[in-house]
Tab-separated table of C-alpha atoms and ligand atoms in Angstrom:
chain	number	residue	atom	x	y	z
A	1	UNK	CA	-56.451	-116.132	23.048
A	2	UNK	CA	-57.041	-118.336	26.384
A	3	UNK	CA	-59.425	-117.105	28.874
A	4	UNK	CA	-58.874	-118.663	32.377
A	5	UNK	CA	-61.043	-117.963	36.038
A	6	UNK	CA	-58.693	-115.797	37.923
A	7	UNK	CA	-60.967	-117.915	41.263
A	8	UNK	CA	-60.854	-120.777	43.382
A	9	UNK	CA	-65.115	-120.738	43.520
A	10	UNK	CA	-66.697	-123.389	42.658
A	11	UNK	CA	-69.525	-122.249	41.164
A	12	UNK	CA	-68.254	-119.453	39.585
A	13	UNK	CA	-66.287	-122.054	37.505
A	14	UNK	CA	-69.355	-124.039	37.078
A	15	UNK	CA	-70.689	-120.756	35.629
A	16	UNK	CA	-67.782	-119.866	33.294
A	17	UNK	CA	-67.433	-123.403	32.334
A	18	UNK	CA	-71.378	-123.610	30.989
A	19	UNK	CA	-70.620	-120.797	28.971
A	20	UNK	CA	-67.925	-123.148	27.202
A	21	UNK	CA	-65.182	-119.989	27.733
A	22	UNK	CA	-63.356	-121.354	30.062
A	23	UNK	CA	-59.526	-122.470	29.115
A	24	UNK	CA	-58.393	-122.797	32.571
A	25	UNK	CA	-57.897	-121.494	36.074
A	26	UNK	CA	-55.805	-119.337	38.440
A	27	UNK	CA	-55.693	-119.311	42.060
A	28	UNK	CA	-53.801	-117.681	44.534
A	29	UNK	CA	-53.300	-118.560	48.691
A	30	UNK	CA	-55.953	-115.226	48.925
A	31	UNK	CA	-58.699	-116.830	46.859
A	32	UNK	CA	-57.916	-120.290	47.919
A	33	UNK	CA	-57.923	-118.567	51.884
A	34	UNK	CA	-61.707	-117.200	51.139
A	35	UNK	CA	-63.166	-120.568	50.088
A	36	UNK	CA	-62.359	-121.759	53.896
A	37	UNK	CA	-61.135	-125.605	51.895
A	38	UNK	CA	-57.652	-126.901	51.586
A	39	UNK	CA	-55.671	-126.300	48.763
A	40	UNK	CA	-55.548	-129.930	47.822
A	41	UNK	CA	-59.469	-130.332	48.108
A	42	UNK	CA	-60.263	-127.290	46.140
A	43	UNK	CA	-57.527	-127.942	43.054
A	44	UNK	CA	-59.160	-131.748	42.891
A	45	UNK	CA	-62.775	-129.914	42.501
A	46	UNK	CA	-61.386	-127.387	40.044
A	47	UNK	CA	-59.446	-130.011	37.650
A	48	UNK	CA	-62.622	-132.237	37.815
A	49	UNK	CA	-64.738	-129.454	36.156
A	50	UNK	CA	-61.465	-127.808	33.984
A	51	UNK	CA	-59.951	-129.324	30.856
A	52	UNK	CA	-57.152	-127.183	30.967
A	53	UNK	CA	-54.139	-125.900	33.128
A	54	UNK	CA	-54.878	-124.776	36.823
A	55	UNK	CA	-52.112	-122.894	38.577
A	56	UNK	CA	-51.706	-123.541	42.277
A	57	UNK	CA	-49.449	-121.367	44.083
A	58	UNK	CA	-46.757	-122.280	46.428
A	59	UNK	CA	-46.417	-120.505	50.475
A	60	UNK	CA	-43.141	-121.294	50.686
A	61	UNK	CA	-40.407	-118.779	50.206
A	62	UNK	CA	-36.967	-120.335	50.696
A	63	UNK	CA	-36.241	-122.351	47.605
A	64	UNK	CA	-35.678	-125.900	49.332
A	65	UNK	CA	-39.224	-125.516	50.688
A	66	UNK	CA	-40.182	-124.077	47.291
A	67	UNK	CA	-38.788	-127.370	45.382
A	68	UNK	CA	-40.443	-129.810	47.824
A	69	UNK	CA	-44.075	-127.830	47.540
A	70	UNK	CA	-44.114	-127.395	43.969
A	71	UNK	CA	-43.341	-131.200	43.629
A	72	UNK	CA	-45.977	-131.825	45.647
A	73	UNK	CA	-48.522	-129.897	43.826
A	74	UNK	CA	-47.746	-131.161	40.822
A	75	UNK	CA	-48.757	-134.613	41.344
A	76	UNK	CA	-52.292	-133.158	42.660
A	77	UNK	CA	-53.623	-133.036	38.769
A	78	UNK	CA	-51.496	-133.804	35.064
A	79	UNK	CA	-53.170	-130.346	34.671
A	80	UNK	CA	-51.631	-128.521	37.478
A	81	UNK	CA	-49.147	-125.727	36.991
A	82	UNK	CA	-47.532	-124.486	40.075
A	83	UNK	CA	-47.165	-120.668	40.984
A	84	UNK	CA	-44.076	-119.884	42.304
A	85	UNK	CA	-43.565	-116.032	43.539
A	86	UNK	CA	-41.012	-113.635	41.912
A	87	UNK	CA	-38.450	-113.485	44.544
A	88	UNK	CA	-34.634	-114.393	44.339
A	89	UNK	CA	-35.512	-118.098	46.528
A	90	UNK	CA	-38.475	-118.474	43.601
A	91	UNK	CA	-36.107	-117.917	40.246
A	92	UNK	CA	-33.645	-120.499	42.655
A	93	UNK	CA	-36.222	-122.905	42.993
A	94	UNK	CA	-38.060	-122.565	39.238
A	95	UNK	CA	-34.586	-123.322	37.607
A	96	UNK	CA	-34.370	-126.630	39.180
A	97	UNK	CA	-38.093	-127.780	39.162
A	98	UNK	CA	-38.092	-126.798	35.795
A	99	UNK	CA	-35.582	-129.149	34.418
A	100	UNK	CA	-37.471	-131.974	36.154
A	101	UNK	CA	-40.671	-130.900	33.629
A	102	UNK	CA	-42.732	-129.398	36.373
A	103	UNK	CA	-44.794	-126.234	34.729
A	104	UNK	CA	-44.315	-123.078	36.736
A	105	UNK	CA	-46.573	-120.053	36.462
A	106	UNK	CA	-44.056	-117.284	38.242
A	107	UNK	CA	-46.580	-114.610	39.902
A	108	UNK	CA	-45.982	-111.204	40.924
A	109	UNK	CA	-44.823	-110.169	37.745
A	110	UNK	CA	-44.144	-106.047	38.071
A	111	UNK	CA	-41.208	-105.282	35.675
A	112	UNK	CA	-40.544	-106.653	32.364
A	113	UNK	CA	-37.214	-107.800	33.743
A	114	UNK	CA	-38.626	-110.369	36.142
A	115	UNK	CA	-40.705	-111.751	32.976
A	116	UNK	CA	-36.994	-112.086	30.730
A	117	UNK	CA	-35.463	-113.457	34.382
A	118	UNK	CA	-38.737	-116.160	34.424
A	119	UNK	CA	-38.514	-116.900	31.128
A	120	UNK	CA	-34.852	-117.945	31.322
A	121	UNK	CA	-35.390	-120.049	34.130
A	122	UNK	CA	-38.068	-122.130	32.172
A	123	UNK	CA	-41.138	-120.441	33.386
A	124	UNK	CA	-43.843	-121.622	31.148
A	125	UNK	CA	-46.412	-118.481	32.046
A	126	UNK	CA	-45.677	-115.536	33.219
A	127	UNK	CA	-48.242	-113.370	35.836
A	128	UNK	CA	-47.881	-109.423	35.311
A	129	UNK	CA	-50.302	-107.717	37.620
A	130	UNK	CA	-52.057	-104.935	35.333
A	131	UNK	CA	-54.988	-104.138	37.643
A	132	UNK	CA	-52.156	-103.484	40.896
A	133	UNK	CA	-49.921	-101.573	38.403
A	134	UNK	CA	-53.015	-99.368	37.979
A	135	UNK	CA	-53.680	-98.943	41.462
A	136	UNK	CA	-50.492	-97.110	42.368
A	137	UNK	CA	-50.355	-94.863	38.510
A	138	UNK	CA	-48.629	-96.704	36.130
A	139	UNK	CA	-49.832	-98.174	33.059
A	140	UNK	CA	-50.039	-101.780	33.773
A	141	UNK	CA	-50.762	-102.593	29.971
A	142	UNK	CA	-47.464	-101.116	29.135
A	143	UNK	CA	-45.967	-103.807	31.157
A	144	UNK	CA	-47.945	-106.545	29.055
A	145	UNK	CA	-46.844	-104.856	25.582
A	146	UNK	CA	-42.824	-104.545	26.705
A	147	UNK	CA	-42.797	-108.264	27.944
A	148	UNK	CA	-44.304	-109.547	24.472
A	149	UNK	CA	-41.729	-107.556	22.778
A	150	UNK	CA	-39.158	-108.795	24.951
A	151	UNK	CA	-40.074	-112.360	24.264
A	152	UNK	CA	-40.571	-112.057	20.390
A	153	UNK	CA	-37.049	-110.478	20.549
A	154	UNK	CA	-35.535	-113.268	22.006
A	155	UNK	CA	-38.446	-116.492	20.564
A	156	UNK	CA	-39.336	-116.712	24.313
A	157	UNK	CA	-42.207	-119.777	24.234
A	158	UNK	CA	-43.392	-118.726	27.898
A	159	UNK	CA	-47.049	-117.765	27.509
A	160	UNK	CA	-47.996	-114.047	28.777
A	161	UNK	CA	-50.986	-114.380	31.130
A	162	UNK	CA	-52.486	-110.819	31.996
A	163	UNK	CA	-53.803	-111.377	35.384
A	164	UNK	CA	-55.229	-109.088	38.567
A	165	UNK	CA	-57.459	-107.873	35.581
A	166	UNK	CA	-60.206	-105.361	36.525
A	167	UNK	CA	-62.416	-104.588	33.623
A	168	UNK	CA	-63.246	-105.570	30.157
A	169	UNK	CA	-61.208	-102.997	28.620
A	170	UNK	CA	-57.881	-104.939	30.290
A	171	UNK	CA	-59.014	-107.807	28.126
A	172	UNK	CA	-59.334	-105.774	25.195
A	173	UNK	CA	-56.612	-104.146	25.299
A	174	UNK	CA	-54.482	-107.597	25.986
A	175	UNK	CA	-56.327	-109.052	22.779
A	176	UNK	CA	-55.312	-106.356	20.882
A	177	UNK	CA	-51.698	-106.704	22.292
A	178	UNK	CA	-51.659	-110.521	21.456
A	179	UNK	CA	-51.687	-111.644	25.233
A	180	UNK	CA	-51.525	-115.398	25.221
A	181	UNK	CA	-53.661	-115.365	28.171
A	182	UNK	CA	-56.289	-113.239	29.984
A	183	UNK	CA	-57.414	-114.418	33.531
A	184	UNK	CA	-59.877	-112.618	35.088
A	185	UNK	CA	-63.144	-112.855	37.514
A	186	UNK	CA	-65.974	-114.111	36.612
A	187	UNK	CA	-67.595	-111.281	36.966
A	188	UNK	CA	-65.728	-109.987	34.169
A	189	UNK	CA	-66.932	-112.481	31.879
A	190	UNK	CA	-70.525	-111.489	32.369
A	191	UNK	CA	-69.308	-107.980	31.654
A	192	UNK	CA	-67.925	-108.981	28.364
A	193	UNK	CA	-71.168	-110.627	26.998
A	194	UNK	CA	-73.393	-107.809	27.901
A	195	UNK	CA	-73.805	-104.615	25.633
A	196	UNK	CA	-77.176	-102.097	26.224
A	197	UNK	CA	-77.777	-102.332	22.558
A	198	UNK	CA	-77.832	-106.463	21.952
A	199	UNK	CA	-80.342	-106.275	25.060
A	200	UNK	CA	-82.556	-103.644	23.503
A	201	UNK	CA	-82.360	-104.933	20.081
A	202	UNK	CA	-83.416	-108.536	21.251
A	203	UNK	CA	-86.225	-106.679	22.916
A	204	UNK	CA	-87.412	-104.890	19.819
A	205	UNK	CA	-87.179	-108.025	17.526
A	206	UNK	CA	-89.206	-110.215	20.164
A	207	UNK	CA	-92.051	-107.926	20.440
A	208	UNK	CA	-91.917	-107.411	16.774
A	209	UNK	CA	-92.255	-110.816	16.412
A	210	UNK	CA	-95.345	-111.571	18.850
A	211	UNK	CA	-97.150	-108.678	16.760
A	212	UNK	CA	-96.638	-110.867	13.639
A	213	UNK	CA	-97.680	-114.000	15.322
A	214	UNK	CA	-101.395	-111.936	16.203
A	215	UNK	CA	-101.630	-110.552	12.438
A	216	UNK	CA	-101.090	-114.082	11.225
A	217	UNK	CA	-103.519	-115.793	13.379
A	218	UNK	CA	-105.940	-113.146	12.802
B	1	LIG	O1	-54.160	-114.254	40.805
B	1	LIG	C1	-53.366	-113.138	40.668
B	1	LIG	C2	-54.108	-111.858	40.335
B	1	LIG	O2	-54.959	-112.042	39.244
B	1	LIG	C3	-54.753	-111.177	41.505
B	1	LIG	O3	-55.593	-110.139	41.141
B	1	LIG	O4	-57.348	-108.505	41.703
B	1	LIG	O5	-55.985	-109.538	43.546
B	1	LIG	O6	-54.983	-107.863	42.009
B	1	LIG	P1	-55.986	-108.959	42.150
């Protein structure tokens, strides 16, 4: 299973990346928007620190413009995927960029029949939103399990990348599914390494040992 920065920080990636987890990274025009840098500037910095695929995501939403951006982006990195939105001007646009051998990440993935739509269009990843799904009542992991049945149905290679993950148990639960790909915060990350009782247990074996360090000096 890949694990990818759902981020356009910096030093969050510097963080992630010095834990040796990190597989590769996600943006999106909000997270690029909060780092106050150009697109360009900020995918350079990323694929500097990342040996693996970085998605940067297209504004445009008629297809022409779609085509010309995505070209554009891909030539930033060799290990830039572009994001291309789920709209009708998107699958337009991901059909013919495609076929040139650009790799396209479609994004706001809701319904497993925009993943099938992506994946016959040549998408190489696909972005379900779990964590939104969630926000308005529905089970956004249900999503993740119907699109990997969907695509083992059919020998789909697009990769399923869980994204808008909010907690550790999203990851789980896409591990257990067989999720190619879990992008998340880094924030989740830390979450994931932590657990009260490898904290507590270190403690205990620590002190133990400094009391056996004074009874063999004694
Ligand atoms: O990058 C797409 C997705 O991961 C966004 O997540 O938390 O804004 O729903 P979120």
């Amino acid at each position: 299973m890949k694990f990818f920065l759902d981020t356009a920080n910096i030093e969050d990636i510097r963080k992630g990346v010095s834990l040796g987890l990190v597989d590769g990274v996600t943006t999106n025009p909000s997270l690029v928007a909060k780092e106050g840098k150009s697109l360009e500037d900020v995918a350079k910095e990323i694929c500097d620190l990342v040996d693996g695929p970085v998605s940067l995501e297209v504004v445009s939403t008629e297809s022409k413009d779609i085509i010309e951006e995505a070209r554009r982006l891909a030539k930033v990195h060799e290990n830039a995927v572009v994001k291309i939105p789920m709209i009708e001007e998107g699958l337009k646009a991901l059909k013919v960029v495609s076929q040139e051998g650009i790799r396209v990440n479609v994004t706001l993935i809701f319904s497993a029949t925009q993943a099938l739509l992506a994946a016959k269009n040549g998408a190489i990843i696909v972005s379900p939103f779990v964590g939104r799904l969630d926000d308005i009542s529905t089970d956004g992991m249900d999503l993740i399990s119907d699109i990997l049945t969907i695509y083992d149905n059919y020998g789909f290679d697009t990769e399923v990348l869980v994204a808008s993950i909010r907690s550790p148990m999203h990851v789980l639960q896409s591990a257990l599914m067989g999720a190619h790909i879990a992008t998340m915060p880094y924030k989740i990350m830390e979450q994931m390494v932590k657990h009260p009782l490898s904290e507590i247990g270190l403690k205990k074996f620590l002190a133990d040992w400094e009391k056996h360090k004074q009874l063999v000096h004694d």
